[in-house]
Amino acid sequence: MAPTEAGESKLDGVDKPVPNPLNITDSWKDAPILKGTTKFDTLPDVGTIMITGGAGFIILDSQPNFSFFQGDVASPADVTACIEQYKVDTIFHFAAQSHVDLSFGNSYGFTATNVYGTHVMLECAKAAQIRRFIHVSTDEVYGEVDEDSEDLMETSILAPTNPYAASKAAAEMLVNAYWKSFKLPVMIARSNNVYGPHQYPEKVIPKFTCLLERGQKVVLHGDGKHTRRYLFAGDAADAFDTILHKGLIGQIYNIGSADEISNLTLCSRLLKEFGLSESDDWISHSQDRPFNDRRYAVNGQKLCDLGWQQRTPFAKGLKTTVEWYRKYGEQWWGNIDNILGTFPEIKSPPLVPEHKMRGDVDSVLKKERKAMRGPQPTSVNGVHKASDDTARTAHLNAFFGPSIRGFLVTTFNLPTIKTNFHPSKTDFEDRKLAMLIEVNPLGHLTALLLHMIAVVPFEWRFIYMGSKQSLERVKGSIPIKDYQKSGKLVLREVPAGFDASNNEGMHRMLTHMRFYEEVVDPAEWFLLFRSDTILCAQSNQTLNDWLEYDWVGAPWKLDDRFGGNGALSLRRVSGVKQILRFQTRLNDSDPSDRWLSMRMGLLPDAKMAPATKEAEFSVENIWHDKPMGYRLDHTLPDSVWGDQAQRKKIYAYCPEVKIIHEMKLERQRCQT
């Protein structure tokens, strides 16, 4: 693979001395270059990787497959030129303004680089049909985490507290939007604080090292008890390589460190590296930031499940970093006086250079005028057309090209849009998911789906997964459309690579980790139902009454200890994932419900419903009076359906079972 890099954005709020990675002086030739330890087979669809921000922390110039491209992530022309010149198919988007202190005094620059720059990257990636776009974010998007709180998962709410973190969270929203709207193959990585050689000395470890090397005190913000988790750059490189090779499209991965260090403790360890004593008054305190999160804490287990692990202890990584800065730091970065103060010196250039705004907008306007025939209107619905001076402020219009601006200029009568749809105020729970899987366009699908939505507790979300033909069967229904608009229901095709048209294909999908990560996440309770199952409206139980169990379905035999039929089943997703992390079902072996439920029953602390209890949940071939639901096996067993009086009793209690009963009988008649 031949990695290429687009340089760090030229919209940075501080003039950073950027070392030229193609012209390192002789005195720096022995400066060590960080390398990761991961070794993966080459991905067949990855040829050239573009790494934005490569002129900063990580230097790759000594590698034979490296080329340096100096450009601006906020310039569509620069980004497109790099992609086209090197035939880029994969992007790691690192480039960002990342120093929190600067974001309090120069927040415009952070929005320009981190939000607008990311938007430019995404749009260019979409146009170039990039195969992987890995967006590098931060743990700070989660906001402050209390000391007694659990580490945050990737599904936790984003609650940034400073302009830098807010700009990174906003960038993530754009990344997710391009995944949802355009299917741009994205992944997001949220890392703890990365440190190591080559890092710009605005960050605390290189900054304090440089100050101590100069014989100056280090200055802590506030009481110094704020904690951060630190990750050595070599381990971070391993993490990104793992995400590239083993990560799933559309997923988010925390890169978590086990080394949580307070700023005071960090100072003590740095002084020890210099052979200095804390009693010599090397540490002083200043006024704190406007707001300073006490700690961040993320759970990185999801990435560890892909095989990554933190290898470098903090003591070893710190020693390596300090030694590098004492030997090479100030030669590498040049004059760094302006960023070694308590609060870095801020120089704020214009948000977008004047010549750049005028050039881009004028170019667009010229194209418009050339394309349009006849004189341009001087007003639109009574609003005067913007002059060139006013147009300079509309830099975003230039990015989207002449089509939108031309539309605004030439449209005279804007219609009034009216709607009588009011989205539901219900707060649906992400951790509760009911899913119908059926690829055949059966006539009763809409009725079954609407019935199940009405019977299942209101907070449960629904997914109907099918084929293009079966989805067409249901999506014309007005109630279905309303549930979609409210967020209650999602219609989607079976994911690529899976086959739900036959039993073995279903078994493979339901025992594959990708299905649970791409489709089921972030649910913890997962109700699976098929087109031959139903829940009864008159049942005196609800789905929520069964959440204490790890698996429940119609019993196969009354003496079964584990599991139940999976066609109408409730399963705990974390238990399923725990199995799939370490075991793989052999193709054409046990059905997925038997294979999974037997193993779930052996997990520590697992709680499986006994067969006598499962009969209350669902009936298939073992009779129970007034169960919560029914599964109509293709044989319609005599033990349940063979007696006429028994059938009448079922119809009286659960008349809606006829939705599937009559359809099943009709299909059987057609097949014979």
XYZ file of C-alpha atoms in Angstrom:
672
model
C 0.000 0.000 0.000
C 1.256 3.470 -0.786
C 0.122 5.947 1.864
C -0.282 9.576 0.855
C -0.981 12.474 3.151
C -2.876 15.738 2.969
C -1.265 18.227 5.331
C -2.839 19.766 8.393
C -5.359 22.484 7.649
C -3.958 25.959 7.015
C -6.868 27.400 9.001
C -5.192 26.668 12.351
C -5.600 29.470 14.869
C -1.947 29.411 15.954
C 1.012 29.737 13.613
C 2.595 26.321 14.044
C 6.130 25.771 12.828
C 5.554 22.727 10.641
C 8.695 20.646 10.015
C 9.225 19.756 6.393
C 9.227 15.952 6.438
C 11.066 15.866 3.118
C 13.989 18.030 4.280
C 15.057 16.904 7.746
C 18.528 18.149 8.681
C 21.407 15.756 9.282
C 21.271 16.277 13.048
C 17.773 14.726 13.119
C 18.472 11.636 11.050
C 18.797 9.433 14.115
C 15.467 10.620 15.585
C 13.462 7.407 16.114
C 10.354 6.801 14.033
C 7.407 5.157 15.754
C 6.118 1.943 14.258
C 3.212 -0.231 15.298
C 3.342 -3.958 15.976
C 0.247 -5.184 14.149
C 0.638 -7.445 11.143
C -2.427 -8.066 8.997
C -2.941 -9.573 5.588
C -3.231 -6.898 2.921
C -6.819 -5.895 2.230
C -7.589 -6.515 -1.447
C -9.620 -3.318 -1.816
C -7.090 -0.972 -0.178
C -4.430 0.411 -2.506
C -3.606 3.983 -1.453
C -4.302 5.540 1.946
C -4.648 9.284 2.414
C -3.747 10.440 5.931
C -4.807 13.992 6.691
C -2.850 15.907 9.318
C 0.397 14.065 8.604
C 2.559 17.185 8.879
C 1.990 17.269 12.606
C 2.383 14.376 15.050
C 3.331 11.420 12.854
C 6.147 11.676 10.321
C 6.353 9.022 7.597
C 8.830 10.487 5.143
C 11.481 7.807 5.561
C 9.119 5.131 4.292
C 9.548 4.189 0.602
C 5.817 4.046 -0.029
C 5.159 7.538 1.337
C 4.468 10.783 -0.535
C 3.799 14.173 1.029
C 1.062 16.417 -0.361
C 0.747 19.864 1.184
C -2.840 20.981 1.113
C -5.772 22.334 3.076
C -8.571 20.052 4.301
C -10.950 22.997 3.966
C -10.174 23.299 0.257
C -12.198 20.992 -2.014
C -9.698 21.642 -4.794
C -6.716 20.528 -2.680
C -8.452 17.428 -1.349
C -9.716 16.391 -4.773
C -6.308 16.969 -6.330
C -4.643 14.681 -3.781
C -7.267 11.966 -4.199
C -7.027 12.042 -7.980
C -3.229 12.364 -8.189
C -2.591 9.312 -6.004
C -5.777 7.342 -6.810
C -6.744 7.279 -3.139
C -9.288 4.644 -2.066
C -8.996 4.881 1.749
C -8.897 7.938 4.025
C -7.759 8.346 7.629
C -9.003 11.790 8.643
C -6.744 12.897 11.517
C -6.370 16.611 10.654
C -7.887 18.830 13.329
C -7.300 21.681 15.686
C -7.156 19.838 18.979
C -5.840 22.095 21.749
C -8.681 22.829 24.170
C -7.095 25.995 25.593
C -7.012 27.590 22.144
C -10.648 26.731 21.494
C -11.763 29.081 24.274
C -10.187 32.066 22.519
C -10.279 31.086 18.858
C -13.320 28.881 18.465
C -14.024 30.030 14.896
C -10.845 28.342 13.714
C -11.922 25.080 15.338
C -15.255 25.158 13.536
C -13.528 25.975 10.252
C -11.033 23.110 10.446
C -12.857 20.450 12.419
C -16.401 20.867 11.111
C -16.133 22.518 7.701
C -12.880 20.704 6.937
C -14.527 17.369 7.746
C -17.494 18.310 5.557
C -15.136 18.989 2.665
C -13.386 15.654 3.213
C -16.693 13.778 3.282
C -18.036 15.424 0.158
C -14.831 14.768 -1.749
C -14.754 11.187 -0.471
C -18.327 10.672 -1.650
C -17.535 12.057 -5.093
C -14.474 9.812 -5.386
C -16.364 6.728 -4.127
C -13.832 6.140 -1.356
C -13.999 2.566 -0.013
C -13.198 3.389 3.628
C -13.350 6.696 5.489
C -12.007 6.432 9.044
C -12.754 9.556 11.050
C -10.535 10.154 14.069
C -12.471 11.753 16.907
C -11.846 12.089 20.654
C -13.085 10.820 23.996
C -13.929 14.435 24.859
C -17.132 14.272 22.808
C -18.686 12.345 25.721
C -18.041 15.170 28.163
C -17.107 14.846 31.821
C -17.428 11.446 33.535
C -17.961 11.235 37.301
C -15.475 9.220 39.338
C -18.097 6.684 40.404
C -19.563 6.283 36.892
C -18.927 3.320 34.624
C -16.715 3.748 31.580
C -18.731 5.022 28.639
C -19.641 2.776 25.709
C -19.742 3.851 22.069
C -23.524 4.184 22.342
C -23.350 6.716 25.201
C -24.789 10.194 24.705
C -22.424 12.879 23.405
C -22.245 15.841 25.812
C -19.202 17.987 24.926
C -18.360 20.851 27.293
C -15.818 22.953 25.377
C -15.677 24.402 21.852
C -13.045 21.900 20.685
C -15.045 18.866 21.813
C -18.230 20.397 20.403
C -16.576 20.842 17.006
C -15.476 17.194 17.008
C -18.978 16.053 17.996
C -20.423 18.181 15.189
C -17.975 16.589 12.758
C -19.161 13.149 13.896
C -22.741 14.142 13.119
C -21.686 14.897 9.550
C -19.818 11.597 9.278
C -22.868 9.683 10.496
C -25.104 11.636 8.126
C -22.970 10.664 5.133
C -23.156 7.020 6.250
C -26.947 7.136 6.604
C -27.754 9.324 3.600
C -25.133 8.323 1.047
C -23.871 4.975 2.404
C -20.351 6.397 2.510
C -18.376 3.547 4.161
C -17.311 5.276 7.362
C -15.923 4.268 10.746
C -15.288 6.502 13.763
C -12.500 6.138 16.332
C -12.692 7.921 19.701
C -9.342 7.832 21.452
C -8.007 8.741 24.866
C -5.098 11.234 24.997
C -2.330 10.096 22.655
C 1.273 11.040 23.527
C 4.739 10.293 22.215
C 7.658 11.673 20.183
C 6.968 14.271 17.454
C 3.863 15.691 19.214
C 3.464 19.463 18.969
C 4.515 20.996 22.326
C 1.155 22.632 23.011
C 0.149 19.312 24.618
C 0.905 18.814 28.285
C 3.607 16.090 28.180
C 5.873 17.642 25.505
C 5.153 21.140 26.825
C 6.140 20.363 30.405
C 9.157 18.377 29.168
C 10.372 21.344 27.118
C 9.835 23.721 30.056
C 11.799 21.511 32.447
C 14.563 21.094 29.865
C 14.799 24.910 29.804
C 14.964 24.949 33.592
C 11.538 26.574 33.946
C 8.624 25.710 36.219
C 5.573 23.873 34.994
C 2.201 25.515 35.576
C -0.923 23.497 36.328
C -4.455 24.708 35.645
C -6.527 24.787 38.835
C -5.801 22.240 41.551
C -4.127 19.773 39.169
C -6.375 16.901 40.221
C -7.990 16.514 36.809
C -7.247 13.084 35.353
C -6.703 11.921 31.798
C -6.056 8.514 30.284
C -2.889 8.356 28.200
C -2.168 6.111 25.220
C 1.296 5.780 23.680
C 1.421 6.665 19.979
C 2.682 3.208 19.012
C -0.364 1.614 20.635
C -2.576 4.164 18.917
C -1.056 3.205 15.558
C -1.882 -0.443 16.307
C -5.454 0.559 17.144
C -5.979 2.423 13.878
C -4.448 -0.437 11.898
C -6.787 -2.870 13.646
C -9.813 -0.709 12.866
C -8.754 -0.494 9.225
C -8.339 -4.250 8.824
C -10.985 -5.657 11.157
C -13.446 -2.849 11.897
C -16.975 -2.924 10.530
C -18.378 -0.212 8.305
C -20.765 2.120 10.145
C -19.304 1.300 13.562
C -17.706 3.455 16.268
C -14.714 2.243 18.287
C -13.399 3.630 21.568
C -9.617 3.417 21.896
C -9.279 3.147 25.648
C -6.218 3.217 27.884
C -5.806 1.676 31.322
C -3.450 4.475 32.429
C -5.485 7.189 34.177
C -3.136 9.860 35.545
C -3.877 13.115 37.361
C -2.017 16.220 36.221
C -0.266 16.392 39.599
C 0.903 12.804 39.305
C 2.059 13.470 35.749
C 4.189 16.369 36.975
C 5.714 14.201 39.672
C 6.667 11.538 37.133
C 8.166 14.110 34.763
C 10.253 15.577 37.579
C 11.473 12.082 38.392
C 12.577 11.606 34.762
C 14.664 14.788 35.129
C 16.042 13.747 38.545
C 14.281 16.711 40.169
C 12.486 16.875 43.502
C 8.950 18.191 44.008
C 10.194 19.969 47.114
C 12.262 22.273 44.899
C 9.079 24.093 43.920
C 9.049 23.131 40.246
C 5.239 23.152 40.137
C 2.991 26.212 40.354
C -0.736 26.706 39.805
C -2.748 29.140 37.698
C -6.380 30.012 37.180
C -8.260 27.129 35.582
C -9.890 27.063 32.156
C -13.419 28.484 31.817
C -14.523 24.861 32.193
C -12.215 21.916 32.688
C -13.598 18.368 32.688
C -12.367 16.479 35.738
C -11.988 13.192 33.872
C -12.866 11.216 30.768
C -13.450 7.464 30.791
C -14.294 5.230 27.839
C -14.806 1.488 27.554
C -12.587 0.099 24.798
C -13.729 -3.520 24.962
C -15.332 -3.397 21.511
C -11.925 -2.698 19.924
C -10.194 -5.254 22.143
C -12.650 -7.835 20.803
C -11.090 -7.231 17.380
C -7.701 -8.242 18.790
C -6.165 -4.904 19.808
C -4.492 -4.454 23.157
C -2.544 -1.704 24.900
C 1.090 -2.831 25.038
C 3.111 0.133 26.309
C 2.990 0.867 30.065
C 2.809 4.557 30.853
C 6.196 4.573 32.625
C 7.942 3.153 29.548
C 6.095 5.413 27.097
C 6.789 8.502 29.191
C 10.510 7.703 29.431
C 10.751 7.234 25.660
C 8.906 10.506 25.037
C 10.958 12.571 27.502
C 14.228 11.247 26.101
C 13.145 12.149 22.570
C 12.151 15.706 23.476
C 15.326 16.332 25.461
C 17.402 15.308 22.462
C 15.388 16.420 19.434
C 12.327 18.420 20.508
C 13.336 22.045 20.046
C 15.429 21.307 16.952
C 12.470 19.483 15.456
C 9.879 22.183 16.039
C 12.018 25.328 15.962
C 10.878 28.380 17.915
C 8.117 27.304 20.296
C 8.289 30.216 22.765
C 4.758 31.372 22.024
C 3.111 28.089 23.037
C 5.024 27.338 26.238
C 3.154 29.941 28.282
C 0.429 29.060 30.778
C -2.183 29.827 28.150
C -0.775 29.728 24.599
C -0.486 32.949 22.656
C -3.400 33.226 20.251
C -3.085 34.758 16.826
C -6.368 34.764 14.964
C -6.178 34.992 11.180
C -9.392 35.529 9.201
C -11.704 32.526 9.269
C -11.346 32.172 5.490
C -8.736 34.250 3.615
C -10.270 37.150 1.679
C -8.711 36.159 -1.633
C -9.931 32.590 -1.203
C -13.528 33.638 -0.548
C -13.630 36.023 -3.484
C -11.888 33.603 -5.816
C -14.181 30.684 -5.102
C -17.395 32.706 -5.228
C -16.384 34.665 -8.327
C -15.558 31.405 -10.083
C -18.993 30.041 -9.293
C -20.745 33.233 -10.388
C -18.904 33.246 -13.707
C -20.023 29.688 -14.384
C -23.597 30.646 -13.531
C -23.650 33.647 -15.827
C -22.193 31.616 -18.666
C -24.790 28.894 -18.249
C -27.797 31.179 -17.874
C -29.503 32.791 -20.857
C -30.936 36.259 -20.821
C -30.637 38.919 -18.136
C -30.508 37.802 -14.505
C -33.377 38.859 -12.250
C -32.578 41.617 -9.782
C -34.825 40.221 -7.056
C -36.299 36.942 -5.878
C -39.728 37.152 -4.283
C -38.987 40.752 -3.357
C -35.508 40.039 -1.963
C -32.645 41.675 -3.862
C -29.980 39.383 -5.292
C -26.753 39.458 -3.325
C -23.975 41.663 -4.645
C -20.466 40.276 -5.069
C -19.425 41.862 -1.759
C -22.294 40.168 0.074
C -21.595 36.943 -1.760
C -18.127 36.759 -0.230
C -19.723 35.804 3.071
C -21.531 32.911 1.404
C -18.433 30.763 1.042
C -20.424 27.581 1.632
C -22.462 28.235 -1.507
C -19.298 27.991 -3.567
C -18.500 24.595 -2.105
C -21.794 23.100 -3.219
C -21.344 24.428 -6.748
C -23.512 26.565 -9.016
C -26.565 24.302 -8.998
C -27.948 25.392 -5.622
C -27.165 29.069 -6.074
C -28.550 28.972 -9.579
C -31.723 27.424 -8.225
C -32.135 30.208 -5.680
C -31.576 32.916 -8.263
C -33.895 31.580 -10.944
C -36.816 30.333 -8.838
C -39.601 32.889 -8.425
C -42.512 31.064 -6.800
C -41.525 29.015 -3.770
C -44.399 26.670 -2.814
C -45.821 26.516 0.679
C -45.425 23.020 2.119
C -48.162 21.766 4.419
C -48.303 18.566 6.373
C -50.672 17.056 8.898
C -48.171 14.530 10.216
C -47.003 15.079 13.772
C -44.069 12.908 14.885
C -44.664 10.945 18.039
C -43.302 12.359 21.278
C -42.663 8.839 22.550
C -39.117 8.224 23.667
C -38.361 4.834 22.129
C -35.665 2.822 23.863
C -32.608 1.860 21.837
C -32.001 -1.143 24.104
C -35.283 -2.813 23.162
C -35.691 -4.052 19.589
C -38.309 -6.244 17.881
C -37.513 -7.523 14.394
C -39.491 -9.291 11.686
C -37.383 -11.077 9.066
C -39.185 -12.220 5.911
C -37.948 -11.975 2.313
C -41.098 -13.347 0.660
C -43.751 -10.721 -0.265
C -46.532 -12.406 1.711
C -49.992 -10.883 1.743
C -50.339 -10.682 5.531
C -47.034 -8.922 6.317
C -48.502 -5.444 6.775
C -51.295 -6.687 9.042
C -48.867 -8.779 11.087
C -46.384 -5.945 11.475
C -49.038 -3.413 12.540
C -50.539 -5.888 14.990
C -47.181 -6.623 16.628
C -46.373 -2.919 16.943
C -49.712 -2.455 18.734
C -49.207 -5.390 21.125
C -45.540 -4.992 22.051
C -44.919 -2.317 24.764
C -44.786 1.159 23.246
C -41.106 1.886 23.994
C -39.835 -0.973 21.814
C -38.333 -0.098 18.432
C -39.092 -2.226 15.348
C -37.153 -3.273 12.274
C -38.676 -5.085 9.326
C -35.892 -6.739 7.332
C -36.699 -8.233 3.973
C -36.059 -8.211 0.249
C -36.837 -5.369 -2.140
C -40.042 -7.163 -3.125
C -41.252 -7.802 0.425
C -40.420 -4.241 1.509
C -42.452 -2.903 -1.416
C -45.352 -4.983 -0.101
C -45.559 -3.066 3.185
C -44.150 0.417 2.623
C -47.208 1.745 0.827
C -49.292 1.505 4.008
C -50.022 4.910 5.571
C -49.712 3.609 9.186
C -46.380 2.022 8.249
C -45.193 5.363 6.853
C -46.276 7.143 10.043
C -44.362 4.681 12.216
C -41.306 5.228 10.027
C -41.534 8.997 10.386
C -41.855 8.784 14.157
C -38.743 6.633 14.443
C -40.681 3.649 15.732
C -40.100 1.475 12.658
C -37.212 0.999 10.228
C -37.539 -0.877 6.938
C -34.300 -2.300 5.568
C -32.996 -4.954 3.227
C -31.088 -7.986 4.454
C -27.424 -6.864 4.702
C -25.104 -7.722 1.861
C -23.356 -11.019 2.404
C -26.321 -12.628 4.179
C -29.059 -14.832 2.700
C -32.399 -15.014 4.533
C -34.224 -16.902 1.785
C -33.564 -20.336 3.315
C -33.158 -21.859 6.760
C -29.396 -22.379 6.622
C -28.889 -18.801 5.443
C -30.944 -17.567 8.402
C -28.942 -19.733 10.807
C -25.670 -18.317 9.489
C -26.874 -14.734 9.782
C -28.240 -15.158 13.320
C -24.937 -16.644 14.507
C -22.711 -13.993 12.920
C -21.309 -11.113 14.986
C -21.682 -8.673 12.076
C -25.462 -9.066 12.159
C -25.624 -8.029 15.819
C -23.152 -5.158 15.432
C -24.527 -3.707 12.194
C -28.243 -4.370 12.632
C -29.148 -5.126 16.255
C -26.829 -2.706 18.090
C -27.330 -0.937 20.468
C -30.179 -3.192 21.629
C -29.736 -5.438 24.657
C -33.114 -7.221 24.383
C -33.935 -8.575 20.950
C -37.325 -10.032 20.018
C -37.128 -12.014 16.791
C -40.401 -12.989 15.124
C -41.140 -14.596 11.786
C -44.142 -14.440 9.455
C -45.672 -17.566 11.070
C -45.670 -16.165 14.638
C -47.839 -13.749 16.583
C -48.363 -12.266 20.054
C -51.876 -12.201 21.483
C -53.557 -8.925 22.423
C -55.523 -10.505 25.305
C -52.500 -11.977 27.053
C -52.120 -10.921 30.685
C -48.334 -10.698 30.170
C -46.176 -8.301 28.156
C -42.764 -8.652 26.607
C -41.271 -6.616 29.455
C -42.251 -9.365 31.919
C -39.615 -11.629 30.342
C -36.543 -9.403 30.431
C -35.023 -11.298 33.360
C -34.220 -14.232 31.052
C -31.273 -14.560 28.666
C -33.318 -16.632 26.186
C -36.955 -17.597 25.936
C -38.913 -19.240 23.097
C -41.488 -21.976 22.512
C -40.201 -25.162 24.227
C -39.253 -28.138 22.086
C -39.814 -30.639 24.924
C -41.142 -30.256 28.457
C -37.879 -31.523 29.948
C -35.680 -29.079 28.016
C -33.232 -27.232 30.254
C -32.011 -24.676 27.724
C -33.513 -22.500 25.063
C -36.578 -22.665 22.915
C -37.648 -22.148 19.309
C -36.000 -19.092 17.807
C -38.775 -18.185 15.345
C -40.555 -16.284 18.157
C -37.887 -15.688 20.776
C -36.498 -13.086 23.136
C -32.733 -13.106 23.607
C -30.227 -11.007 25.546
C -27.788 -9.586 22.990
C -24.788 -9.283 25.307
C -24.970 -13.021 25.974
C -25.133 -13.806 22.259
C -22.116 -11.589 21.593
C -20.181 -13.189 24.413
C -20.553 -16.533 22.676
C -19.789 -15.244 19.184
C -16.544 -13.634 20.330
C -15.044 -17.040 21.027
C -17.066 -19.617 19.089
C -18.126 -20.052 15.474
C -21.020 -22.160 14.289
C -20.094 -24.712 11.634
C -22.137 -24.388 8.462
C -24.955 -26.913 8.052
C -24.736 -27.931 11.700
C -27.210 -27.291 14.555
C -29.976 -24.717 13.936
C -29.063 -21.281 15.230
C -31.597 -21.330 18.086
C -30.319 -24.643 19.482
C -26.684 -23.701 18.886
C -26.970 -20.326 20.642
C -29.351 -21.194 23.472
C -27.403 -24.294 24.539
C -24.244 -22.205 24.849
C -25.995 -19.289 26.539
C -27.278 -21.657 29.194
C -23.685 -22.506 30.095
C -22.561 -18.906 30.591
C -21.824 -17.806 34.168
C -24.907 -16.265 35.820
C -27.082 -17.134 32.815
C -30.805 -17.311 33.500
C -32.724 -19.546 31.106
C -36.478 -20.022 31.334
C -37.432 -23.666 32.023
C -39.641 -25.382 29.441
C -42.712 -25.227 31.659
C -42.242 -21.455 31.916
C -41.450 -21.039 28.223
C -44.827 -22.588 27.386
C -46.399 -19.467 28.877
C -44.341 -17.359 26.442
C -45.101 -19.184 23.202
C -46.815 -22.360 22.017
C -45.643 -24.380 19.036
C -46.135 -28.126 19.617
C -46.665 -28.238 23.403
C -50.118 -27.164 24.557
C -50.552 -24.381 27.100
C -53.702 -22.483 27.956
C -53.518 -18.786 27.012
C -49.832 -18.287 26.194
C -48.486 -14.854 25.255
C -48.005 -15.945 21.640
C -48.064 -18.721 19.061
C -45.704 -20.103 16.478
C -47.484 -22.085 13.739
C -45.070 -24.789 12.653
C -45.435 -25.888 9.026
C -46.864 -29.210 10.194
C -49.562 -27.645 12.434
C -49.044 -30.373 15.102
C -52.106 -32.289 16.314
C -51.081 -31.725 19.926
C -52.183 -28.104 19.504
C -54.331 -27.865 16.372
C -55.716 -31.386 15.891
C -58.681 -31.043 18.253
C -61.588 -28.868 17.020
C -62.641 -27.784 20.512
C -59.068 -26.801 21.272
C -58.862 -24.733 18.081
C -62.068 -22.892 19.005
C -60.577 -22.102 22.392
C -57.485 -20.648 20.737
C -59.570 -18.547 18.330
C -61.702 -17.209 21.175
C -58.621 -16.194 23.185
C -56.411 -15.037 20.297
C -58.524 -14.400 17.178
C -55.644 -12.578 15.522
C -53.877 -15.915 15.142
C -56.066 -16.366 12.073
C -53.917 -13.722 10.348
C -51.178 -16.305 10.056
C -53.284 -19.485 10.362
C -55.441 -18.812 7.313
C -52.448 -17.659 5.260
C -50.569 -20.834 6.174
C -53.502 -23.050 5.232
C -53.907 -21.173 1.953
C -50.212 -21.611 1.095
C -50.448 -25.324 1.912
C -53.468 -25.712 -0.395
C -51.601 -23.895 -3.176
C -48.541 -26.119 -2.725
C -50.622 -29.283 -2.967
